[in-house]
Coordinates of C-alpha atoms in Angstrom, one line a residue:
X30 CA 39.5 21.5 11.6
X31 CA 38.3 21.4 8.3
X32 CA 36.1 24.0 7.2
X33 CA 33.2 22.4 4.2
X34 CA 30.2 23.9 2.6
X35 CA 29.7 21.0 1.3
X36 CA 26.3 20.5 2.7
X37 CA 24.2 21.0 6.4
X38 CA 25.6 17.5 7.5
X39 CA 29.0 18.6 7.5
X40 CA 28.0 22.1 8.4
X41 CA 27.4 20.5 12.1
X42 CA 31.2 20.9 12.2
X43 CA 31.4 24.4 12.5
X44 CA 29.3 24.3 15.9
X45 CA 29.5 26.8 18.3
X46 CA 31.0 24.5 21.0
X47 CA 33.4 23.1 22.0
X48 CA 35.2 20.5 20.1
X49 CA 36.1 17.1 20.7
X50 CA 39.0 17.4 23.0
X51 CA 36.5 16.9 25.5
X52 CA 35.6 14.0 27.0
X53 CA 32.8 12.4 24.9
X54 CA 29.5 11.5 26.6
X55 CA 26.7 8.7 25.5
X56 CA 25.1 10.5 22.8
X57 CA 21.3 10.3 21.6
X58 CA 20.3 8.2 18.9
X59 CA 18.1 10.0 15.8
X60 CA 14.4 9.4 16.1
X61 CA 15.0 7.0 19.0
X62 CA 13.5 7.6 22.9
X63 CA 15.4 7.8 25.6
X64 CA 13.8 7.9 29.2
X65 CA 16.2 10.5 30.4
X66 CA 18.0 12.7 28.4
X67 CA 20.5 15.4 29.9
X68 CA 21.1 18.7 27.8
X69 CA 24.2 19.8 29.2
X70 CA 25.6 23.6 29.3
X71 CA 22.8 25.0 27.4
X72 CA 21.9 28.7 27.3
X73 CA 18.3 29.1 27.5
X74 CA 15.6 30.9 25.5
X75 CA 12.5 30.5 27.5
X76 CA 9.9 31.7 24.8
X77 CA 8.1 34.5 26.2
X78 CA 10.1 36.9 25.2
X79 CA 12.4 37.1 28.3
X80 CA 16.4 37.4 28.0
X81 CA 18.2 34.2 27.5
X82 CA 20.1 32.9 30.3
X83 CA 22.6 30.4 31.3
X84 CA 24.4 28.0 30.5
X85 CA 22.4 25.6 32.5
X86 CA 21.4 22.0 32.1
X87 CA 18.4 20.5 31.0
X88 CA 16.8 16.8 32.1
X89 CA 14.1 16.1 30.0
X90 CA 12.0 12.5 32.0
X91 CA 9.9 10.2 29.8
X92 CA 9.4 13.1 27.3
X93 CA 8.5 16.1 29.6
X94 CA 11.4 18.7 31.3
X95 CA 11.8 17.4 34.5
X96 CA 14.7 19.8 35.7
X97 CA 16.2 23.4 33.9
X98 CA 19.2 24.7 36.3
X99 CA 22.7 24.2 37.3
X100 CA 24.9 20.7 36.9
X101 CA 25.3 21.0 40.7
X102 CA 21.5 21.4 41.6
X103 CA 20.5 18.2 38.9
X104 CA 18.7 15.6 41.5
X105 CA 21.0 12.4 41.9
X106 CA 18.2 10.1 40.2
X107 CA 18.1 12.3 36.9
X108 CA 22.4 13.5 37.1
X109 CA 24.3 12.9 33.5
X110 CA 26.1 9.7 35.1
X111 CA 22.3 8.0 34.7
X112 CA 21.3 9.4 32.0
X113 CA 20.2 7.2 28.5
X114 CA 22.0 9.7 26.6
X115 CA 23.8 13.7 26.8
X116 CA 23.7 16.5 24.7
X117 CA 26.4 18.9 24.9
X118 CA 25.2 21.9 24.4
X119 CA 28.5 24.1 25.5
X120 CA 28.2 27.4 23.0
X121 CA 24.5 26.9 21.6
X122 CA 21.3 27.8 22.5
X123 CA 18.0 26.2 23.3
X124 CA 14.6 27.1 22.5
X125 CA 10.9 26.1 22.1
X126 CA 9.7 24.1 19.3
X127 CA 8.3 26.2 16.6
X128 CA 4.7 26.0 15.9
X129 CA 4.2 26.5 12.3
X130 CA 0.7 28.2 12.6
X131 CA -0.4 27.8 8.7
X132 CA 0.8 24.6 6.7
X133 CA -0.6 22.5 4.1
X134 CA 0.8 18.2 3.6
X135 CA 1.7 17.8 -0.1
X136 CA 2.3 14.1 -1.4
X137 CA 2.4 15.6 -5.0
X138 CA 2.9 19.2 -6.1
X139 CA 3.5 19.2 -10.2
X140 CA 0.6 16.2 -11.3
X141 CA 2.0 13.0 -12.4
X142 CA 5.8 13.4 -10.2
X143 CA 5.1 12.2 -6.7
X144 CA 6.5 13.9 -3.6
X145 CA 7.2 11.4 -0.8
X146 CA 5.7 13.1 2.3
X147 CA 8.9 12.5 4.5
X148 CA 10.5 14.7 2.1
X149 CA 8.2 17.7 3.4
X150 CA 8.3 15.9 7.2
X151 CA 12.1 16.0 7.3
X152 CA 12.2 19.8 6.6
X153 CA 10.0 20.8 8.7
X154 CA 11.6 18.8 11.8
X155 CA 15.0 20.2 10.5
X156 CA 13.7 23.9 10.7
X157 CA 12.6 23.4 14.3
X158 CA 8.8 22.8 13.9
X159 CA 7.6 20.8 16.3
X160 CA 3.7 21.4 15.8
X161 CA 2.4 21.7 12.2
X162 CA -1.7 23.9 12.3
X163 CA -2.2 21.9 8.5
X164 CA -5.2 24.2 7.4
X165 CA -6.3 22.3 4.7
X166 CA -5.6 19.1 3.5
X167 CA -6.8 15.5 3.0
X168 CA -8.2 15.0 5.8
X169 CA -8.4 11.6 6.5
X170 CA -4.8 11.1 5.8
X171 CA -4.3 14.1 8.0
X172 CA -6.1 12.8 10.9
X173 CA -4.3 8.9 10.4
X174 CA -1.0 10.9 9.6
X175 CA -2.0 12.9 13.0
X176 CA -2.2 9.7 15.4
X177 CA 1.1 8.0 13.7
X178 CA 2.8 11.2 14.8
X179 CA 1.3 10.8 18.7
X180 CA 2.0 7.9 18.7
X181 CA 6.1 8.1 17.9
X182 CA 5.7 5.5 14.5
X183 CA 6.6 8.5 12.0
X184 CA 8.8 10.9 12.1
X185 CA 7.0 13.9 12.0
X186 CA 5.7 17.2 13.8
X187 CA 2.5 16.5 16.0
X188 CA -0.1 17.5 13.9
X189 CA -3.3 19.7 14.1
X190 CA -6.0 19.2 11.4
X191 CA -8.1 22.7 10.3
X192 CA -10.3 21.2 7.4
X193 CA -11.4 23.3 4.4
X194 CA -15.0 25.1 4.8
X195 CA -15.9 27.0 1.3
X196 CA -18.7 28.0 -0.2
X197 CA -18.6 24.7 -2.4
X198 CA -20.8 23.4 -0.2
X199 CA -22.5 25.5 1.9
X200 CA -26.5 25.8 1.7
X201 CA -29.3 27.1 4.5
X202 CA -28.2 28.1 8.0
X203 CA -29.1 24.6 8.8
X204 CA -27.4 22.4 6.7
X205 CA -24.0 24.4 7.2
X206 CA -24.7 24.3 11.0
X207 CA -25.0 20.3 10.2
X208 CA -22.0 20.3 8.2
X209 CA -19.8 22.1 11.0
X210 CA -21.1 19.3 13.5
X211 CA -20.4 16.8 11.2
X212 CA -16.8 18.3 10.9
X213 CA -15.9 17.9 14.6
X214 CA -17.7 15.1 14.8
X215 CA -15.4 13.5 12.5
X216 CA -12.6 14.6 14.9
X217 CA -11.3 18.3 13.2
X218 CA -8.9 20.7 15.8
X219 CA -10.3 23.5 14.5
X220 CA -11.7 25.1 11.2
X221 CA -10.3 26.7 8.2
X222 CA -12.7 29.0 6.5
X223 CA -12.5 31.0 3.1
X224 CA -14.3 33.4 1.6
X225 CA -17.4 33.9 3.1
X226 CA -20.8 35.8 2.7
X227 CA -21.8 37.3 5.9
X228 CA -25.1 35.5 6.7
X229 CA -23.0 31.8 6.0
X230 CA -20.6 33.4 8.3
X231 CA -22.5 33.8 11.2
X232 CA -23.9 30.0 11.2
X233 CA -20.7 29.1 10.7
X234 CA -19.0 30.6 13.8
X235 CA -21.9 30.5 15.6
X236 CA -21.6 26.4 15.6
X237 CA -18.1 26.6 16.2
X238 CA -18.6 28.3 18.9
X239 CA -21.4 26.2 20.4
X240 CA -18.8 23.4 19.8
X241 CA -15.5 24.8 20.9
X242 CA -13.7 24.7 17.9
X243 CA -11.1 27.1 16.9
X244 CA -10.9 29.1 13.6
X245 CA -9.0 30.5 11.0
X246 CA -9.8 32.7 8.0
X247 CA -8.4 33.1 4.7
X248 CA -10.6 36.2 3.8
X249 CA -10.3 37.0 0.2
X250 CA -11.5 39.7 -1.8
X251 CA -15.3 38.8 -0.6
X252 CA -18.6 40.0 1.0
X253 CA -17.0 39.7 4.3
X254 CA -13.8 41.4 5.3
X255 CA -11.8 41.3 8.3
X256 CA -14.5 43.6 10.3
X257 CA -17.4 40.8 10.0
X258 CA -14.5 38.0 11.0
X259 CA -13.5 39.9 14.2
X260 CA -16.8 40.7 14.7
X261 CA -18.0 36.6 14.9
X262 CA -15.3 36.2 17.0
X263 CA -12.6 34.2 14.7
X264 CA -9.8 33.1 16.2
X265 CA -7.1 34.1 13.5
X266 CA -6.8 36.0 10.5
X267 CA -4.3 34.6 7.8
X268 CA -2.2 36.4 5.6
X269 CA -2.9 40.0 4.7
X270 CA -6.9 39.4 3.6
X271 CA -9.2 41.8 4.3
X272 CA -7.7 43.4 7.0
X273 CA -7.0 46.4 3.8
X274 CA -10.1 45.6 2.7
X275 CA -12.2 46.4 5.9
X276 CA -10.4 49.9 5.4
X277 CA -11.2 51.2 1.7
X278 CA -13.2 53.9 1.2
X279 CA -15.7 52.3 -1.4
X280 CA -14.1 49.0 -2.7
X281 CA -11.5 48.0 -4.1
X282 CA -9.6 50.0 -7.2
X283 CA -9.5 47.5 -9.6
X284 CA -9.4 47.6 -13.4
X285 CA -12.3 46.7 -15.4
X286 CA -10.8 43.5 -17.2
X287 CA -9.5 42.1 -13.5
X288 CA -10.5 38.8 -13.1
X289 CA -10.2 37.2 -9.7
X290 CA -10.0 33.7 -10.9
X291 CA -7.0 34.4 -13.4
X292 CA -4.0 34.6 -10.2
X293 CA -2.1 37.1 -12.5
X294 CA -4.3 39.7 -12.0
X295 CA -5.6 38.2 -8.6
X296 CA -1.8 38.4 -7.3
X297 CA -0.8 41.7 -9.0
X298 CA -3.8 43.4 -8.1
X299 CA -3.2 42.1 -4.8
X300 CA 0.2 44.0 -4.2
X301 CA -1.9 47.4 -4.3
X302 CA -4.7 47.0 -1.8
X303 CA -2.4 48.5 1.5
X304 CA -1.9 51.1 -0.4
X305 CA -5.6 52.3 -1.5
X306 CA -6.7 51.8 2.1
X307 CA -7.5 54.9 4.4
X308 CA -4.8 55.2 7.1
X309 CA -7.4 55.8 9.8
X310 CA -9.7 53.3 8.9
X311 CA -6.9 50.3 9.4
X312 CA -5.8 51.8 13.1
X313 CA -9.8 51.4 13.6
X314 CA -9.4 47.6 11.9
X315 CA -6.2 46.6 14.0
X316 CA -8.1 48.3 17.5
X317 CA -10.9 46.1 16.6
X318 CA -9.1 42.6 15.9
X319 CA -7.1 43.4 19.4
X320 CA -10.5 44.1 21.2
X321 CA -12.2 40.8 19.8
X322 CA -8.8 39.0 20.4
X323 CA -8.3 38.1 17.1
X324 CA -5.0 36.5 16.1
X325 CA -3.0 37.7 13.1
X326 CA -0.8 34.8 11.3
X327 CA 0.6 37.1 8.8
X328 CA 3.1 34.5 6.5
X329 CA 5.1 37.2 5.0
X330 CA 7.7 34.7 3.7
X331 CA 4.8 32.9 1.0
X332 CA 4.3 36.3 -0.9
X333 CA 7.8 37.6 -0.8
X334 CA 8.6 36.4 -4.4
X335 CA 6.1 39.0 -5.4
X336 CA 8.4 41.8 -4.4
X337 CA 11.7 40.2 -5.5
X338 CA 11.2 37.4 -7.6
X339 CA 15.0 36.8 -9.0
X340 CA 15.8 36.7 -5.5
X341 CA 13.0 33.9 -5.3
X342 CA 13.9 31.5 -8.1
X343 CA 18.1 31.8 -6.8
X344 CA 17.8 30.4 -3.4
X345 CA 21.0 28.3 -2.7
X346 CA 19.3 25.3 -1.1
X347 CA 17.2 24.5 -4.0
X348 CA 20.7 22.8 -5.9
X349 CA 20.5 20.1 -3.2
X350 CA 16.7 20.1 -1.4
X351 CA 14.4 21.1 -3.9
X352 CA 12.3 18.3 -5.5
X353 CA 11.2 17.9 -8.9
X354 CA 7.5 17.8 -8.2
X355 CA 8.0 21.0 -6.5
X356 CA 10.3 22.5 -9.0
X357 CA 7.8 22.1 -11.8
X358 CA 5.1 23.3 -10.1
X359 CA 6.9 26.5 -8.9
X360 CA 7.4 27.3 -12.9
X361 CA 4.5 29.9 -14.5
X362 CA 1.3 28.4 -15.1
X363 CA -2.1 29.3 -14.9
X364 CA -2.7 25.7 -13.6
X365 CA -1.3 26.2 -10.3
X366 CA -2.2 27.9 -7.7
X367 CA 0.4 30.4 -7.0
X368 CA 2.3 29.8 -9.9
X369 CA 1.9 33.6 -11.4
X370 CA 4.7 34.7 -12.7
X371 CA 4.3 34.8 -16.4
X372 CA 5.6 37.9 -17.0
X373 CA 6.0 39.2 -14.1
X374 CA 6.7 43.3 -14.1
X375 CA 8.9 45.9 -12.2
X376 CA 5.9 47.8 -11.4
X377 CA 4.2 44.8 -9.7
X378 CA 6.9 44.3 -7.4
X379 CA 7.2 47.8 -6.8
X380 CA 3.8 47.8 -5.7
X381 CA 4.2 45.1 -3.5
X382 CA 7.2 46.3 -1.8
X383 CA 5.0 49.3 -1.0
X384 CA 2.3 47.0 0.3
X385 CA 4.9 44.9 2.2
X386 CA 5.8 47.9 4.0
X387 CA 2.0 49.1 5.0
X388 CA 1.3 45.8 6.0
X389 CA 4.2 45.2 8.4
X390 CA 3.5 48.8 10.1
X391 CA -0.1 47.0 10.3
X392 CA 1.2 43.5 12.1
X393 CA 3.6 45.9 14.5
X394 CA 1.0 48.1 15.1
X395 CA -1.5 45.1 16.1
X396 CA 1.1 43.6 18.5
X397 CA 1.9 47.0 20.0
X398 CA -1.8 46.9 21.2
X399 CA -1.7 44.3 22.2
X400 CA -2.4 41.4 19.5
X401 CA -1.5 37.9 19.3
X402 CA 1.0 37.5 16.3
X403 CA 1.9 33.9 14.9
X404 CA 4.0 32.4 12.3
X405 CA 3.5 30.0 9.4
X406 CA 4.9 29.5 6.2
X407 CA 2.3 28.1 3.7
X408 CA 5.3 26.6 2.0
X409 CA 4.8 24.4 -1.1
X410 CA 4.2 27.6 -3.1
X411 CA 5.2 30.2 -4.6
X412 CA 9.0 29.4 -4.6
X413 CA 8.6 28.4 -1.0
X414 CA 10.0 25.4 0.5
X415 CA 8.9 23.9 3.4
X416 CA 11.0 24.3 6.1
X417 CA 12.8 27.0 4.6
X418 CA 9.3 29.3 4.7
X419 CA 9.2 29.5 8.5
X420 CA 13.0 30.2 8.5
X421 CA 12.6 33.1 6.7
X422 CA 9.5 34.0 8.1
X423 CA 11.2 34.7 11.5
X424 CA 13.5 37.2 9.3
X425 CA 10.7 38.9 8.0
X426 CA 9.4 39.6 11.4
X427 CA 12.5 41.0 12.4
X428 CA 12.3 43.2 9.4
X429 CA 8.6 44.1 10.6
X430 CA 10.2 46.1 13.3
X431 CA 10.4 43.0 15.9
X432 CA 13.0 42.0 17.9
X433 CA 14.3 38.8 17.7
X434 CA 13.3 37.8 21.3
X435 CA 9.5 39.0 20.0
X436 CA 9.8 36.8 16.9
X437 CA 10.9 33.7 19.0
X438 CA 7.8 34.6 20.9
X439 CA 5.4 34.2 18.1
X440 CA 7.0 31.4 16.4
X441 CA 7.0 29.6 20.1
X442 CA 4.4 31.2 23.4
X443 CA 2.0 32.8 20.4
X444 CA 1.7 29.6 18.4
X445 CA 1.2 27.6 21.4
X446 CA -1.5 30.3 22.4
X447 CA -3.1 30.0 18.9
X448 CA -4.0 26.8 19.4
X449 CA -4.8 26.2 22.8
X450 CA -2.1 24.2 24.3
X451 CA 0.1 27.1 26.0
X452 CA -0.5 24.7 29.3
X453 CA 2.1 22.5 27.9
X454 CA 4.1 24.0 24.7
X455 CA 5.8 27.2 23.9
X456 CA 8.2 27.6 26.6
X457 CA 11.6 26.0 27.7
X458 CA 9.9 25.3 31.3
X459 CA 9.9 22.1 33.9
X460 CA 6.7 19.8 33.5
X461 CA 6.2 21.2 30.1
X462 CA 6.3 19.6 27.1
X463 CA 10.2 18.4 25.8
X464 CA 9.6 20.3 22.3
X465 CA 13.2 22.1 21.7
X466 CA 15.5 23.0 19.4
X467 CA 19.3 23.1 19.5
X468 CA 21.0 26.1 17.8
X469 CA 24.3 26.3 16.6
X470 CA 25.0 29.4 18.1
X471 CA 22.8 32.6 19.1
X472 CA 19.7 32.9 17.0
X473 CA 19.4 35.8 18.7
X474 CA 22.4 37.3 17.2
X475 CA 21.2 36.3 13.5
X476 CA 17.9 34.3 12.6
X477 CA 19.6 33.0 10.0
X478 CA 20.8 30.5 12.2
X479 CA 17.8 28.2 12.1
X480 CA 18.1 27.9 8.4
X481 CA 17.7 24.2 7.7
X482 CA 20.6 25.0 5.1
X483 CA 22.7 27.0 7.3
X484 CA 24.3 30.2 6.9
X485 CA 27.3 32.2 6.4
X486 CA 29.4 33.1 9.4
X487 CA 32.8 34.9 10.3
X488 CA 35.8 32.9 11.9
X489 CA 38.3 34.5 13.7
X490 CA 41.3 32.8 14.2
X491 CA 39.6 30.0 13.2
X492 CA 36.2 29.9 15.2
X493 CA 33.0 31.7 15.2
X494 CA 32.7 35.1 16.0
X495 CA 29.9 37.8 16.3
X496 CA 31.1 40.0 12.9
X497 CA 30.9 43.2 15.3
X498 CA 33.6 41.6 17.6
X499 CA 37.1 43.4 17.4
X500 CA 39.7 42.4 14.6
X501 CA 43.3 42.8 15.9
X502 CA 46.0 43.6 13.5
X503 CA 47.1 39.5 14.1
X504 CA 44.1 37.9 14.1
X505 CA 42.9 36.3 10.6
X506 CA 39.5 36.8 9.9
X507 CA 37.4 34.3 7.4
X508 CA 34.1 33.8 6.0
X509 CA 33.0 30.1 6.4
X510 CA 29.4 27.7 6.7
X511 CA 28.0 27.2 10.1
X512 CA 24.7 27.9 11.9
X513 CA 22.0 25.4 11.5
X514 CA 19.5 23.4 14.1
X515 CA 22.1 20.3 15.4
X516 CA 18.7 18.7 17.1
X517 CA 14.8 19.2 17.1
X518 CA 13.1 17.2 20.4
X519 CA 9.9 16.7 19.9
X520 CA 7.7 14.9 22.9
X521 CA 11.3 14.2 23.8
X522 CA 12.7 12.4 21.0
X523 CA 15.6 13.8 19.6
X524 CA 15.8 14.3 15.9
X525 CA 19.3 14.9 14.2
X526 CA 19.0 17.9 11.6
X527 CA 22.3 16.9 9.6
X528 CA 20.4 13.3 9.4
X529 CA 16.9 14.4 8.5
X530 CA 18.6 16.7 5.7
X531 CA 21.3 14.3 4.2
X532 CA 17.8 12.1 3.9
X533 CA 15.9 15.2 2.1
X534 CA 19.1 15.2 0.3
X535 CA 19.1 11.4 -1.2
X536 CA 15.1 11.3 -1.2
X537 CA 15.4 14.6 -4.2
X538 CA 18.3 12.6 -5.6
X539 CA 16.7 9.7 -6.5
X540 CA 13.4 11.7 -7.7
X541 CA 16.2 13.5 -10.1
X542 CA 17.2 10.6 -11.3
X543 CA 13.9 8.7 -11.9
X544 CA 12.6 11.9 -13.6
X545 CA 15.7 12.0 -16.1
X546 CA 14.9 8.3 -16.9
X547 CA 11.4 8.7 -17.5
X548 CA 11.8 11.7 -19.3
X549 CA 15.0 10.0 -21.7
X550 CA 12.3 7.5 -23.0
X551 CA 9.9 10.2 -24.2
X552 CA 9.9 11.0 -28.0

């Protein structure tokens, strides 16, 4: 066999299966529905946290799992032999869909270079999202982009639309209790609110109450703080905002020149709030978003350039993935949101390696508790790419102090919690929803796995092998490209990861290509 790193479609070669000296069976077709599809020899991880077990097969009917156990159990009417298509799954494992709790569509991110938004579709799929919580967005193309995707005519995550609510245009109780109605009215999932005063607050989440709509908070450096958001009962709490804040003693430490709207001192000053909070004070904060069941969706991976931002601007899939509207609007700028590093000092990322580290105890304390923990990227800044984000996300939870079976949990049960569908999604379990991914070996062993790009991995004797296994004195040991997500099955319908990327691939290509050309003709 040849061994490549050419790329994540030929990276599907280096499975950990078996090869094809076995007899070949009707494969699925990418994107395409088949009634009955048989996942064959799979091991199983269910998504509540449970060992994975196995190998065992898997009939998923007309889009839901029909039958999880042994080839020798499978009813007659739903065996292999009448089957539309099989999935051999000998040496990988299976899991839930990811829910990507905290996502934003982009069809441009740099102004005037457009960003097709299958580019970002085709990630996400390929990093095993199956449901995308977009909190914020254009919402009308949200909501059409949100029935194309139920209805199988785009190939895309299913969708849940969480529309902006700011103070840009908020007014008397009344007219933001209209505005909320108006909202869900117009057919939102939920709510995503930022930066708040307390008394908007309360009309707010008192309406959403009334009308049973979920929401989440981006907090900032406000009036409110993650005390008066527990308090009103919100449902999550994004990123790291004002859960610090709720436990200063006096307010924030900031210089006299800080302003908030310049994001190089709203991002550096940002790094030190963990640190100026008072220890007691955030257990009392993390005991009271358990009590009021507050969900924490903390999205480590968006801020991580912060604390390492060579690192950031060096990741390997960017030669092949990364598109030029995304690319330019990654660069320093004060135009951009998130686009901060001009500058950029030793002494802020040593701050926010410190605050990393506060914060994580925080999010392993809260689940210790008892809390909900979720995970989203917020990819499309920040020297995050979509796809790529929630990939690394799960790493950062591991690095949080969770095991890996935990982080599956919250990328999985938790995000199908979050939003209200755990009746149907989150778990690898008969009558359930078919959202699952296929992994090129044990993600359990290394997250790295589910890396839409891949990852290193060690051969031994020429096939994959756990780099803790023994080395005899005869056995030759190499390092080689493997991992990756072969399929993502969403409502059933397979979608081929090597596929989906070799299209990101050509789709970045061509925008390379069009943006030398336009750029050659310019004086």
């Amino acid at each position: 066999m040849k061994v490549t790193t050419a790329g994540i479609g030929l990276a599907a070669l280096l499975t950990f299966s078996l090869d094809a000296r076995q007899p070949a069976a009707t494969p699925p077709l990418h994107a395409k529905a088949s009634r009955r599809l048989v996942i064959k020899n799979a091991m199983v991880i269910y998504g509540n946290a449970k060992p994975p077990y196995g190998p065992l097969d898997i009939v998923v009917q007309d889009g839901l799992i029909s039958y999880i156990g042994p080839t020798t159990d499978i009813p007659s009417n739903a065996s292999p032999a009448t089957a539309d298509a099989v999935i051999d799954a000998t040496g990988k494992y299976v899991m839930p869909g990811i829910v990507n709790a905290h996502m934003h569509w982009h069809e441009e991110r740099q102004s005037g270079i457009p960003q097709p938004i299958q580019y970002e579709r085709n990630l996400y799929l390929a990093a095993g999202v199956t449901t995308a919580r977009e909190v914020g967005g254009d919402f009308d193309k949200s909501k059409r982009w949100q029935a194309e995707s139920n209805a199988h005519t785009i190939v895309a995550p299913r969708i849940l639309v969480y529309p902006f609510v700011s103070k840009g245009r908020t007014g008397s109780g009344a007219e933001i209790r209209a505005w909320i109605r108006d909202i869900r009215q117009k057919g939102a999932d939920g709510l995503k609110i930022i930066g708040m005063d307390r008394d908007q607050l309360e009309a707010i989440m008192d309406e959403a109450h009334k009308l049973g709509l979920r929401t989440a908070a981006h907090i900032a450096v406000e009036e409110t703080t993650a005390r008066d958001y527990a308090e009103l009962g919100v449902s999550s709490i994004e990123h790291f905002y004002g859960v610090a804040d709720a436990a200063l003693t006096g307010i924030q430490n900031f210089p006299p020149e800080m302003s908030y709207s310049n994001e190089i001192h709203r991002f550096g000053r940002a790094g030190e709030l963990y640190a100026q909070a008072d220890p007691a004070k955030l257990h009392a904060v993390v005991d009271l978003m358990v009590a009021r069941h507050v969900a924490w969706d903390p999205t480590f991976s968006i801020y991580e350039a912060s604390r390492d931002l060579v690192r950031a601007q060096n990741q390997p899939w960017f030669k092949d993935y990364l598109h030029p509207s995304l690319e330019e609007y990654f660069k320093g700028s004060l135009d951009n949101h998130g686009s901060y590093f001009l500058g950029w000092t030793s002494g802020q990322e040593a701050h926010w390696k410190q605050q990393y580290r506060i914060w994580m105890d925080a999010v392993r304390e809260f689940a210790d508790k008892g809390g909900l923990v979720t995970t989203g990227d917020d990819a499309g800044y920040i020297y995050s790419m979509y796809g790529f984000g929630i990939s690394r996300e799960l790493e950062l939870h591991q690095e949080a102090g969770f095991h890996p079976l935990e982080v599956i949990e919250h990328a999985t049960w938790n995000g199908a919690k979050l939003v209200g569908m755990e009746d149907r999604l989150g778990k690898v379990r008969e009558g359930f929803i078919a959202d699952l991914v296929i992994v090129n070996g044990n993600p359990l062993e290394n997250l790295k796995l589910l890396n839409p790009y891949g990852t290193d991995v060690m051969l031994r004797n020429g096939r994959p092998a756990y780099n803790y296994a023994p080395i005899g004195p005869n056995d030759r040991v190499q390092a080689s490209h493997g991992g990756g997500i072969e399929w993502t099955i969403k409502d059933g319908i397979p979608y081929h990861v090597p596929t989906l990327m070799r299209e990101v691939k050509d789709m970045v290509s061509r925008a390379r290509a069009q943006r030398v050309h336009t750029t050659a003709g310019q004086p």
